[in-house]
XYZ file of C-alpha atoms in Angstrom:
616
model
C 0.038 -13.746 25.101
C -3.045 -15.784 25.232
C -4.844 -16.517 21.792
C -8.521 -15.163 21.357
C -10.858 -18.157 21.569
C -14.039 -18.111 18.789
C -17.273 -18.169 19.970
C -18.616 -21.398 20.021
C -22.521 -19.979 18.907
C -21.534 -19.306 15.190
C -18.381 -17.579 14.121
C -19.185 -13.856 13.512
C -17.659 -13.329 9.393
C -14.265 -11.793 10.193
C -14.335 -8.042 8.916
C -12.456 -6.786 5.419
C -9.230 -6.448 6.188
C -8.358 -8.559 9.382
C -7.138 -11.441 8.127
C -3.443 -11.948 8.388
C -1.062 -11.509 5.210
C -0.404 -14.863 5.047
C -3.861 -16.279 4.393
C -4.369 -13.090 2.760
C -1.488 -13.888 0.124
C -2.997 -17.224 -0.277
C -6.538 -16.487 -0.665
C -7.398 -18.567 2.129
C -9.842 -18.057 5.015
C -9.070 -16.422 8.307
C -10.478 -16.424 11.817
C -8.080 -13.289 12.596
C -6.727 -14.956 15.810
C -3.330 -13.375 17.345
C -1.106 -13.770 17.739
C -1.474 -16.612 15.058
C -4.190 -17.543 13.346
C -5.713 -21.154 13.238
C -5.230 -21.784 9.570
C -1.632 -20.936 9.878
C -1.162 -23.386 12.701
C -3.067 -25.452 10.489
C -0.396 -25.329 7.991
C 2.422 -25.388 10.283
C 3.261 -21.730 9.207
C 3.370 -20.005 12.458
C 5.988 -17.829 12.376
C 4.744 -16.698 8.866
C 1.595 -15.214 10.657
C 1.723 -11.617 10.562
C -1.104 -8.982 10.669
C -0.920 -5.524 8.852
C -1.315 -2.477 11.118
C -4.948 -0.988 11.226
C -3.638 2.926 9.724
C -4.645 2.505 6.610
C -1.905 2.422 3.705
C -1.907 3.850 0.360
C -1.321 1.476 -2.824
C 2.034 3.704 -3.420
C 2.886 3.104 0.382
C 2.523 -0.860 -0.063
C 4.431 -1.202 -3.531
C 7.369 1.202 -1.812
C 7.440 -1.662 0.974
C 7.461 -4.312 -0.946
C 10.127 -3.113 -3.027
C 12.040 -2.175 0.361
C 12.046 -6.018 1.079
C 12.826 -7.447 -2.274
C 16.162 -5.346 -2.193
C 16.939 -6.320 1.514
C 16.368 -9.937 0.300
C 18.722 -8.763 -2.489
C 21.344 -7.578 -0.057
C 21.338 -10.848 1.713
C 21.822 -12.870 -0.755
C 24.367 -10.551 -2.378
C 26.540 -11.035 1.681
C 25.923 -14.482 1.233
C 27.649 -15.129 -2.307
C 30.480 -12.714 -0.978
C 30.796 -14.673 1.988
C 31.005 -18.116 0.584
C 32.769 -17.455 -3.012
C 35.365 -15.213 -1.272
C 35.962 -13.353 -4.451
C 32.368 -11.277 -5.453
C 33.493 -9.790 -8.393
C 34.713 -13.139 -9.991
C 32.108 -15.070 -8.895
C 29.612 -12.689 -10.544
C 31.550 -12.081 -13.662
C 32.717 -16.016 -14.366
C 28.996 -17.725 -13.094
C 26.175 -18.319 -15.653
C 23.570 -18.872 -12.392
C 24.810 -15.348 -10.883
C 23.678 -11.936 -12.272
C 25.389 -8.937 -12.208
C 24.072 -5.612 -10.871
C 27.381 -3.201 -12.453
C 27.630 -0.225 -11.229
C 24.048 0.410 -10.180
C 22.524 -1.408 -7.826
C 18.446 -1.700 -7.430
C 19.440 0.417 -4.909
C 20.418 3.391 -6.968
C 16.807 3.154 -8.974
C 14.722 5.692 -7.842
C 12.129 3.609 -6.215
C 8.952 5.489 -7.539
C 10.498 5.168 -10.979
C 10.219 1.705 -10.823
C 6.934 0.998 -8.677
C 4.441 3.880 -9.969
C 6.026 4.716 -13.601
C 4.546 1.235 -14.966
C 1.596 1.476 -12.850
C 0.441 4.355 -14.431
C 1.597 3.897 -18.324
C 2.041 7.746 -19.354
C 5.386 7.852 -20.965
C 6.768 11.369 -21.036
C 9.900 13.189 -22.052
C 12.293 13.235 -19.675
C 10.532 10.709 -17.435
C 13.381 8.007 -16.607
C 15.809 9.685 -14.267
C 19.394 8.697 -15.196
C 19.950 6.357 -12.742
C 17.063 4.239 -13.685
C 17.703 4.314 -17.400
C 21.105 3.250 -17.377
C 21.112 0.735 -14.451
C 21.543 -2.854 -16.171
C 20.241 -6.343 -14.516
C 20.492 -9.318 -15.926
C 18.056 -12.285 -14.077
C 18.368 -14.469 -16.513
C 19.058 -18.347 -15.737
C 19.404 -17.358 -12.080
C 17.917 -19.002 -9.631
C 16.879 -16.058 -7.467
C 14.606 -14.457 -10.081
C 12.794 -17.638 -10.703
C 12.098 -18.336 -7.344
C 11.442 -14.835 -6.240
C 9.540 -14.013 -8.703
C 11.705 -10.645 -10.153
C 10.543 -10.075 -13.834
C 12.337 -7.649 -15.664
C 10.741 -6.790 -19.379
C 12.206 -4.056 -21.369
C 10.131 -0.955 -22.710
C 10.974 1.851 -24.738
C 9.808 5.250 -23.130
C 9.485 8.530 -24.858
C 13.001 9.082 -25.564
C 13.728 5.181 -26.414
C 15.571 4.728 -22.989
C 15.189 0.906 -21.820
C 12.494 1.433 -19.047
C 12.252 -1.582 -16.434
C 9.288 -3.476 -15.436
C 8.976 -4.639 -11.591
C 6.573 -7.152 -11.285
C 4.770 -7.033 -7.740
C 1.957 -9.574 -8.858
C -0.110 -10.785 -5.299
C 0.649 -14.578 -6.296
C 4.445 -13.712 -7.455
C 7.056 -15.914 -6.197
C 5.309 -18.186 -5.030
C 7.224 -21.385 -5.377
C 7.391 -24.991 -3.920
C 9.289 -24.458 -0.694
C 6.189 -21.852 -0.302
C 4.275 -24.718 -0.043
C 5.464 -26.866 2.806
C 2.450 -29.097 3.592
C 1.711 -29.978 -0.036
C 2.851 -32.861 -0.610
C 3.757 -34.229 -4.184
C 0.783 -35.400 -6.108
C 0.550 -38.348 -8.402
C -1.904 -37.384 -11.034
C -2.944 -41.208 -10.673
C -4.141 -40.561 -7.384
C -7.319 -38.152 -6.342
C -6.378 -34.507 -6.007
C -5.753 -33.727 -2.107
C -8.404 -31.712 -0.231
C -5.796 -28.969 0.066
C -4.825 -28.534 -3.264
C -8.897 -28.750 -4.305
C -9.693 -26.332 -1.649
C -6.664 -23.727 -2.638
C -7.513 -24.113 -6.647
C -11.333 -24.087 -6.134
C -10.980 -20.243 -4.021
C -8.626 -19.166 -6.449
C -11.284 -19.475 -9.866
C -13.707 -17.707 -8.050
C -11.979 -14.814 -7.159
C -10.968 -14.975 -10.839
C -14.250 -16.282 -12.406
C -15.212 -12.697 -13.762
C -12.076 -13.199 -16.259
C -13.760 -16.492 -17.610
C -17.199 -14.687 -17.611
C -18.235 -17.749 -15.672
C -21.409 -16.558 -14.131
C -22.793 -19.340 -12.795
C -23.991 -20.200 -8.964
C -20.717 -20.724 -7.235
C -22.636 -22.539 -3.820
C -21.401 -25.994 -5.368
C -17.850 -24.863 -5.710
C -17.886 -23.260 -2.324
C -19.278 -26.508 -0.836
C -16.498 -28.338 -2.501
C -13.623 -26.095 -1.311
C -15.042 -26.781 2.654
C -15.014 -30.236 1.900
C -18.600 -30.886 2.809
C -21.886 -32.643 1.016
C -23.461 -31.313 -1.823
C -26.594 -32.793 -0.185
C -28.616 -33.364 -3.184
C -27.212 -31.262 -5.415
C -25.850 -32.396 -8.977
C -21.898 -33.231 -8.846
C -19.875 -31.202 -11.665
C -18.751 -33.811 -14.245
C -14.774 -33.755 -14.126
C -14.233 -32.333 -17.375
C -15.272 -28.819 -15.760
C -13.663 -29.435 -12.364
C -10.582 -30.498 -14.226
C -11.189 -27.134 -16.489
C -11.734 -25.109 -13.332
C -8.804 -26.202 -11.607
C -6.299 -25.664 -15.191
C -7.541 -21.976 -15.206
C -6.620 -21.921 -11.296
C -3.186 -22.947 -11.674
C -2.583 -20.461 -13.967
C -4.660 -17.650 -11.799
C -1.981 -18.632 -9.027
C 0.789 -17.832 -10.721
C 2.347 -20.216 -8.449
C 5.372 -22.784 -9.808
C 3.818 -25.110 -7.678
C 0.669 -25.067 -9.642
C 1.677 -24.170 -12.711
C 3.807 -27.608 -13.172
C -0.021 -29.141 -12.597
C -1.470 -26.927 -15.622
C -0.510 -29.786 -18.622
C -2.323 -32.351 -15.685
C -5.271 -30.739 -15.731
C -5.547 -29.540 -19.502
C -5.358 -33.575 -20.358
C -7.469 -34.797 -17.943
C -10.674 -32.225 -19.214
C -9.917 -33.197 -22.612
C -10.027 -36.450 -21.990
C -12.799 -36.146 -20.159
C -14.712 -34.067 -22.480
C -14.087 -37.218 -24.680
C -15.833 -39.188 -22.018
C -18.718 -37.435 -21.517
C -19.881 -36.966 -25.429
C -19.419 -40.374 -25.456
C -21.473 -41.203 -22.925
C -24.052 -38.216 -23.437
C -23.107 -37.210 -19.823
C -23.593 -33.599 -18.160
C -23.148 -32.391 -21.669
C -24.129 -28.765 -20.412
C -21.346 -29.110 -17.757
C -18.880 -30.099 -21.208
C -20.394 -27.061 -22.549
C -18.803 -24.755 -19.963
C -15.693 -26.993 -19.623
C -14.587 -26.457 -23.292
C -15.988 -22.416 -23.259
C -13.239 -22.557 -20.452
C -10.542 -24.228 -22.326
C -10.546 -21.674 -24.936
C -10.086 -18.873 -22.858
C -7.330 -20.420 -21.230
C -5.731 -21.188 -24.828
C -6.664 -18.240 -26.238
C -5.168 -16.182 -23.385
C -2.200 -18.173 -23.677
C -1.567 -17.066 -27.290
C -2.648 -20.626 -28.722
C -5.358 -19.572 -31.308
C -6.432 -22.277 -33.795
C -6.828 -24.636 -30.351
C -9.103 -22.158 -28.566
C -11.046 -21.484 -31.905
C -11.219 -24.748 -31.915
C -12.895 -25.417 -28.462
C -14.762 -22.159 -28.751
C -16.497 -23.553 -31.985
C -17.449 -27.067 -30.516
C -18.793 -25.696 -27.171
C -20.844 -23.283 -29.173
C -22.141 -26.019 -32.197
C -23.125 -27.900 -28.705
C -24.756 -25.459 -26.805
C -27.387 -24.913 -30.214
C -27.478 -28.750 -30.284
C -28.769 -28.425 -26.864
C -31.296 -25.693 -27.836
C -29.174 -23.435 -25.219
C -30.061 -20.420 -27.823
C -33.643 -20.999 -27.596
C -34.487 -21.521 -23.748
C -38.044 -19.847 -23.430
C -39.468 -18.998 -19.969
C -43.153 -18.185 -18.615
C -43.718 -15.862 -15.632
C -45.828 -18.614 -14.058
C -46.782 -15.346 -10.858
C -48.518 -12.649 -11.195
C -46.520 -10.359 -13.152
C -45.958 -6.857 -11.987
C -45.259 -4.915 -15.365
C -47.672 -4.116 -18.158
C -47.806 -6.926 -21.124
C -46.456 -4.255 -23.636
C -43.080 -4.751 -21.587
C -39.885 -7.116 -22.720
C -39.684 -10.696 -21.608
C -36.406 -9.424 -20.138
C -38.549 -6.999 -17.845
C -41.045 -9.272 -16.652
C -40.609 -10.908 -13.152
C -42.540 -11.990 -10.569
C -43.647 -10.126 -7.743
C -40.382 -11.652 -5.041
C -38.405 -10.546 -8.250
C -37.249 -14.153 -8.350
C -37.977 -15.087 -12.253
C -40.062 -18.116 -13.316
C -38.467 -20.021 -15.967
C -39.147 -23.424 -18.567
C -37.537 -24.811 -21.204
C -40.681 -26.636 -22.712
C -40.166 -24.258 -26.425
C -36.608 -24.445 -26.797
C -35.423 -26.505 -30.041
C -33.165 -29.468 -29.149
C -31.552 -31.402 -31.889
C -29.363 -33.644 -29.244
C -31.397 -35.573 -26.518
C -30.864 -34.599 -23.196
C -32.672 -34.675 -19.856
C -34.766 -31.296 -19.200
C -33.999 -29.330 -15.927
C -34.913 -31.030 -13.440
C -35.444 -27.491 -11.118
C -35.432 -23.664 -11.715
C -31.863 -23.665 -10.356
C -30.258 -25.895 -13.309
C -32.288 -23.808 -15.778
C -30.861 -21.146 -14.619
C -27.654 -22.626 -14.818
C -28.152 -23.133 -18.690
C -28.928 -20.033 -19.355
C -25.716 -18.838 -17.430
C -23.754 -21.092 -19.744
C -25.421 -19.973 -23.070
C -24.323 -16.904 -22.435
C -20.772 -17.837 -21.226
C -20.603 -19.847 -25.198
C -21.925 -16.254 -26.455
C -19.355 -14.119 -25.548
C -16.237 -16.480 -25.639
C -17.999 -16.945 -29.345
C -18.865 -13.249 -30.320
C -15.488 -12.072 -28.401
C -12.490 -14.085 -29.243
C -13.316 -14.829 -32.459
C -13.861 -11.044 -33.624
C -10.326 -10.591 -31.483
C -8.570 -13.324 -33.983
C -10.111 -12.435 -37.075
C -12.210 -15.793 -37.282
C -16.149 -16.242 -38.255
C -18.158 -16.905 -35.481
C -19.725 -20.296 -34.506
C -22.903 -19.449 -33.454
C -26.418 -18.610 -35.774
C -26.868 -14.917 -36.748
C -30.595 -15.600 -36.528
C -31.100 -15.885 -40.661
C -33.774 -18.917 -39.932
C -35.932 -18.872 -37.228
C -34.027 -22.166 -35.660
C -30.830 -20.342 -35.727
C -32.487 -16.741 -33.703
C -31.509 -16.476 -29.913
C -34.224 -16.361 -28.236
C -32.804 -17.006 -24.514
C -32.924 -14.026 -22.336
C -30.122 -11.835 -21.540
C -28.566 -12.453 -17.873
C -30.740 -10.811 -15.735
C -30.263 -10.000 -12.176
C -33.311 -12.081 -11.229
C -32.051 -14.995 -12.564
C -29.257 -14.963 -9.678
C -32.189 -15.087 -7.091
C -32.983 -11.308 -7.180
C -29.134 -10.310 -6.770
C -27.235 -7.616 -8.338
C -24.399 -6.212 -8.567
C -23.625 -4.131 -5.026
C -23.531 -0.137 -5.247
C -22.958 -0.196 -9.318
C -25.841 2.010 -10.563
C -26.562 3.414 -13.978
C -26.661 7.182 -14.503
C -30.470 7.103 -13.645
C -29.866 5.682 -10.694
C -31.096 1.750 -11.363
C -28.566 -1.094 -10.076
C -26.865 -3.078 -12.777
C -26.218 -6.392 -13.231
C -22.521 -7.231 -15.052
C -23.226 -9.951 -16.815
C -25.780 -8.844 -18.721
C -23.484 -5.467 -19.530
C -21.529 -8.121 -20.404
C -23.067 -9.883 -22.848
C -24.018 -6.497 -24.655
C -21.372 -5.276 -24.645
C -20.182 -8.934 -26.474
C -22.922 -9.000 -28.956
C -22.169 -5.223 -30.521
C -18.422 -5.861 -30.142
C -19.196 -8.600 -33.020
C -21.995 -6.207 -34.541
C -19.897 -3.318 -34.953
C -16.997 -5.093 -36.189
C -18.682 -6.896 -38.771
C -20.250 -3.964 -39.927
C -16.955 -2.201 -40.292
C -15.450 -4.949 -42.281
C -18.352 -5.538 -44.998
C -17.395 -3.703 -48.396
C -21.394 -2.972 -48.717
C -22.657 -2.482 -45.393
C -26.443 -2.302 -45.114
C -27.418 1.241 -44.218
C -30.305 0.465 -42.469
C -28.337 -1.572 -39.603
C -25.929 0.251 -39.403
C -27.787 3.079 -38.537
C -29.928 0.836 -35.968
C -26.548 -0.667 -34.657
C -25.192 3.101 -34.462
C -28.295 4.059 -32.402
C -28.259 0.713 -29.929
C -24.483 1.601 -29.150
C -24.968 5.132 -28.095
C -28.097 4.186 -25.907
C -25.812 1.439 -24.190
C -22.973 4.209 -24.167
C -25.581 6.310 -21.988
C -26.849 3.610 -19.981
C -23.250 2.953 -18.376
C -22.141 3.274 -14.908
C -19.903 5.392 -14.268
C -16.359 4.328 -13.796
C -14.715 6.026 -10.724
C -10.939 4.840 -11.177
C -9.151 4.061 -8.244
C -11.869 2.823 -5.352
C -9.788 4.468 -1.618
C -12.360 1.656 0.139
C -11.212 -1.602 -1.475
C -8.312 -2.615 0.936
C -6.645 -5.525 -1.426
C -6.482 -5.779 -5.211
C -8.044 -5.105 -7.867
C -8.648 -1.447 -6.609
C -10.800 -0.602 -9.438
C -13.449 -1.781 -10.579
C -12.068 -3.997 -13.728
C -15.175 -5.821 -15.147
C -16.620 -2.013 -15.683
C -13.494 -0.700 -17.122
C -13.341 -3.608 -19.532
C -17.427 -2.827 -20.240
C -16.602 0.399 -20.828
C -13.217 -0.298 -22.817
C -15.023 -2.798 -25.199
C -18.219 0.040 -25.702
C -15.399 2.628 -26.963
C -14.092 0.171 -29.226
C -17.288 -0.573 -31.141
C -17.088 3.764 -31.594
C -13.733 2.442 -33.080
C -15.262 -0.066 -35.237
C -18.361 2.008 -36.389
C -15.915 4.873 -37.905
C -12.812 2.751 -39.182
C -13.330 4.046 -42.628
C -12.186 7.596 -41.353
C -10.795 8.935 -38.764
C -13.640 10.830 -37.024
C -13.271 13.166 -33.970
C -15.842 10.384 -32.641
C -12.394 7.752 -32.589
C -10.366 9.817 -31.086
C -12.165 10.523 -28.165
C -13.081 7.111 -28.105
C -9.508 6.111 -28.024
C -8.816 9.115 -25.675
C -10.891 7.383 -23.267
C -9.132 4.405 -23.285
C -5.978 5.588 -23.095
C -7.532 7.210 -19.341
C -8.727 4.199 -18.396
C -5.308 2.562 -19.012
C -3.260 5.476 -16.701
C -6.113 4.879 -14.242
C -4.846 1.291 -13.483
C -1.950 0.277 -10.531
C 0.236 -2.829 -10.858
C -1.716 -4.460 -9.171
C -4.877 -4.291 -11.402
C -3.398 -6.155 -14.027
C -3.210 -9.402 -12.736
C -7.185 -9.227 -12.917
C -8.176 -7.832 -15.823
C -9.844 -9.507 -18.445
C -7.246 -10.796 -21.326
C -9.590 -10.033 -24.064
C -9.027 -5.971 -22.913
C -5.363 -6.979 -25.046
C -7.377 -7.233 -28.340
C -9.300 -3.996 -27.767
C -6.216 -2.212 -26.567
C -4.754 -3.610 -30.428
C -7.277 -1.981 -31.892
C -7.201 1.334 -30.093
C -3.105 1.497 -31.171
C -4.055 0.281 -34.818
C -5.673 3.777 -35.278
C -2.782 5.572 -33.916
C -0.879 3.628 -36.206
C -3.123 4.732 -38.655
C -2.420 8.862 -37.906
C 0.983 8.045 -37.787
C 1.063 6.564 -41.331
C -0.702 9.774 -42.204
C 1.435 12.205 -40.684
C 3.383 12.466 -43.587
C 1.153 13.118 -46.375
C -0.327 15.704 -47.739
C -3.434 16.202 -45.393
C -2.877 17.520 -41.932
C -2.524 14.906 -39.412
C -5.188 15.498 -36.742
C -2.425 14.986 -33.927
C 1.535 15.312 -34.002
C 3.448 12.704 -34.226
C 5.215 13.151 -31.357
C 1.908 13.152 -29.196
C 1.100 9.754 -31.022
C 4.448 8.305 -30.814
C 3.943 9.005 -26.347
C -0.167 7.195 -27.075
C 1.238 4.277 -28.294
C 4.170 3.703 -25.685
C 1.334 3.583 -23.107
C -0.568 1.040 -25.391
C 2.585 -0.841 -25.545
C 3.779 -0.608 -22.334
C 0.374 -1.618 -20.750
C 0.511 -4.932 -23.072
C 3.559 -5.858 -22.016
C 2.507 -5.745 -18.535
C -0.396 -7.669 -19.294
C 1.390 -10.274 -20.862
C 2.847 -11.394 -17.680
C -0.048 -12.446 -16.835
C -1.456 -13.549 -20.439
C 1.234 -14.121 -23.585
C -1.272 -13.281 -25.640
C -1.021 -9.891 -24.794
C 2.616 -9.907 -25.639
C 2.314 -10.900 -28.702
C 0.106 -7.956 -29.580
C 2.741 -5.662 -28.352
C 5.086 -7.064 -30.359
C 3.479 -6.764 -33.673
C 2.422 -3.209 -32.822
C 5.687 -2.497 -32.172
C 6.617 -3.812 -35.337
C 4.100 -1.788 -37.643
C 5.485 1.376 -35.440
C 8.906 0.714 -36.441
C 7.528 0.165 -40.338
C 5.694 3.430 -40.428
C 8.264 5.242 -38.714
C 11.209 4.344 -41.007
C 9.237 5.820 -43.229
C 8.114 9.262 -42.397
């Protein structure tokens, strides 16, 4: 069969959902030529190539498949060891690198027990069937389950069976004979265009977890290998950031041997440039970036400690206190915010000629890098105002006491991407939305409403002004519509919104920790929905902050449990909280294949369960 030529007058973008399940798998780019496509005869993967049939699948349809495979692959290599040990049950039995399957094989497991139970996290009685709740595996120190990617993480469900955990991540398994064509690297030597090009797609699909928000063009140059063409080159400390938080996106062995690389070569970078007074706002996004990776990765005190330089920076830079001008006419009335005011192409107008600057450094030289700064402020603000509320740690940047300290930069705005929004998200009145700036809201009461709930003495007066800002950004929310039918890879929801939304229910949390109002248990209620709303799939891409605000949803379970047994009436049975906080639990642990941070919190939650419980 003859392969489709391109057009040689400009490729035509290849439509959602064409691309072959190779490239797809990789996140790399398709022309959609059959029977193979040219980036797979590229890569000397041609018989790899394969297209997915047109009919569209459900998500329960693809997990049933891919769980069809994995135990054929299981089969195989089950023949094989019979075949070449001659004796299966003593070579299983006497071999450390072999696992036994006893008397029930994955077979046995009912297959939507394993591949839609975890998606959905809504422990129930009677939920494991027996087969599934008895069935042992053991994977550990064998070879197949490293390579292929076959996690196995116990959970307790509703009758303290030992659930199972399948883990059908997109980048699972991946592993270095996945990789033909990569050669080894010597960290001595420049990274290879392939490798660059691979990382550099993989942090922007992923970006939205780093609340990175600023313009990708240069990365997307970089990844197709051709000339920035005037633009300013990225100092190495954030390309070597970028490309840690990639290999640990991938979830690839390949890459994730590279991860130390990387996270030594931006430090010592980042050493370089304040040295030299070099890019300084690139080091400014570089370490925001290192701290979510640490922080993520359940190392606390480091990413505190990266989180609290890039911030004492980014007010060194006067980053707080950009001011802008709408140099056009404007089209709003002056009684309107500085936030509102844009000019007529909707493109805003910005300067930095007021902001306070304690280090010297060069202004922008064009409306682009000013942008840019403002972009990164607001990265510092959230990793800042987030994480450190998350860990229990003060917060590194001013709370506006003296009038050098007060932000004065304006939130992200839509117009500061060029006019561009986010695509079909709309607020309840019908207005588009633009994340970031949700974002960074939603950030700055997370902090607010914490704070507020920890101070002995808590002034009155802002709490009741904090009280009234949350429910007016409660109201201004778009609606979140679960599972999306018309995205045709994951994340099938819509995850930055679900975390928007999960962080605005937690400041409910926070405004009514001092008792337990019907108010926090809706809010928690809520959560708890959002959680059963996500697949497998989702996880991979959610934001590992969601862990911390997940904690606090199960400490006020915790909290009616405790109470259960006293005098007052509990406002929910214990059994009912008992089933809440397996899906809390169970959802962490999922998570925390993907961030051990999150597994951590499951652990201790587990623990306080087991404390309060022993005593009721």
């Amino acid at each position: 069969m003859p392969m489709k030529k391109a057009s040689s007058s400009g490729q035509v973008p290849l439509q959602r959902g064409l691309a072959c399940l190779c490239c797809r798998k990789r996140k790399l780019k398709c022309d959609g030529q059959k029977p193979v496509c040219s980036s797979c005869i590229k890569m000397k993967r041609a018989d790899e190539c394969e297209y997915e049939d047109r009919r569209q699948k459900s998500r329960t349809q693809k997990l049933k498949e891919k769980l069809a495979m994995l135990e054929d692959r299981i089969k195989e290599l089950e023949g094989t060891e019979q075949i070449t040990s001659g004796d299966a049950s003593s070579s299983n039995s006497g071999s450390p690198d072999t696992f036994d399957l006893g008397a029930n094989t994955i077979g046995d497991v009912d297959r939507n027990q394993i591949s839609l139970e975890h998606s959905w996290p809504a422990p129930t009685a009677g939920a494991s069937s027996s087969s599934s709740s008895s069935s042992s595996l053991s994977l550990s120190g064998n070879p197949f389950a490293s390579a292929m990617g076959i996690t196995w993480a116990d959970t307790d469900d509703a009758n303290g069976g030992g659930e199972r955990m399948f883990d059908l991540s997109t980048f699972t398994g991946m592993s270095g004979s996945m990789f033909p064509d990569m050669p080894h690297w010597d960290p001595a030597t420049p990274l290879p265009f392939e490798n660059k090009k691979i990382l550099l797609e993989v942090f922007i699909a992923h970006r939205h977890q780093c609340w990175f928000f600023s313009d990708t063009t240069r990365l997307d140059i970089l990844s197709k290998g051709d000339s920035l063409d005037g633009m300013p080159e990225a100092h190495p400390a954030l390309m070597n950031a970028l490309y840690l938080l990639a290999c640990h996106f991938s979830r690839s062995p390949y890459f994730s041997e590279l991860e130390p690389v990387f996270l030594t070569r931006a430090l010592r970078e980042i050493t370089v440039a304040l040295d030299n007074q070099d890019r300084l706002v690139d080091v400014v996004q570089a370490s925001s970036l290192l701290a979510i990776y640490l922080y993520a990765n359940s190392r606390i005190l480091e990413g505190y400690c990266h989180s609290f330089s890039a911030a004492r920076l980014a007010v060194g830079l006067g980053l707080h206190q950009i001011q802008y001008t709408d140099l056009a006419q404007p089209t709003t009335t002056s009684s309107s915010s500085p936030a509102d005011r844009s000019s007529p192409t909707g493109v805003m107008n910005l300067n930095a000629t007021n902001a306070s600057s304690s280090i010297a450094s060069s202004p922008p030289k064009n409306q682009s890098e000013l942008r840019e700064r403002i972009s990164t402020f607001w990265q510092v603000f959230m990793v800042d105002r987030c994480w450190s509320v998350a860990n229990g740690l003060p917060v590194a940047l001013p709370d506006g006491e003296h009038h050098q300290g007060r932000i004065k930069t304006p939130w992200p705005d839509a117009a500061l991407d060029d006019g561009a929004a986010a695509a079909g998200v709309f607020d309840p009145l019908g207005n588009p939305v633009y994340m970031p700036s949700l974002k960074a809201k939603a950030a700055a009461l997370y902090e607010r409403t914490f704070r507020l709930s920890s101070s002995a003495q808590p002034n009155w007066a802002e709490f009741a002004a904090t009280s009234n800002a949350l429910q007016r950004f409660l109201s201004s929310l778009p609606l979140f519509l679960g599972f999306e039918p018309w995205r045709n890879q994951a994340p099938f929801i819509d995850v930055e919104l679900l975390t928007i939304h999960t962080i605005a229910n937690v400041c409910t949390i926070h405004m009514n920790k001092s008792n337990l109002e019907m108010e926090n248990l809706q809010a928690a209620n809520y959560v708890l929905s959002l959680i059963r709303q996500l697949g497998q799939t989702d996880y991979e891409w959610l934001d590992p902050l969601i862990s911390a605000c997940w904690t606090t949803v199960a400490k006020l379970y915790l909290q009616i449990l405790s109470l259960s047994n006293s005098t007052s009436a509990s406002a929910l049975p214990v059994f009912s909280v008992d089933q809440e906080l397996d899906v809390l639990v169970n959802a962490m642990k999922t998570l925390s294949a993907f961030f051990p941070l999150a597994g951590e919190h499951a652990r201790k939650i587990e623990q306080e369960r087991a404390l309060i419980l022993s005593s009721i």
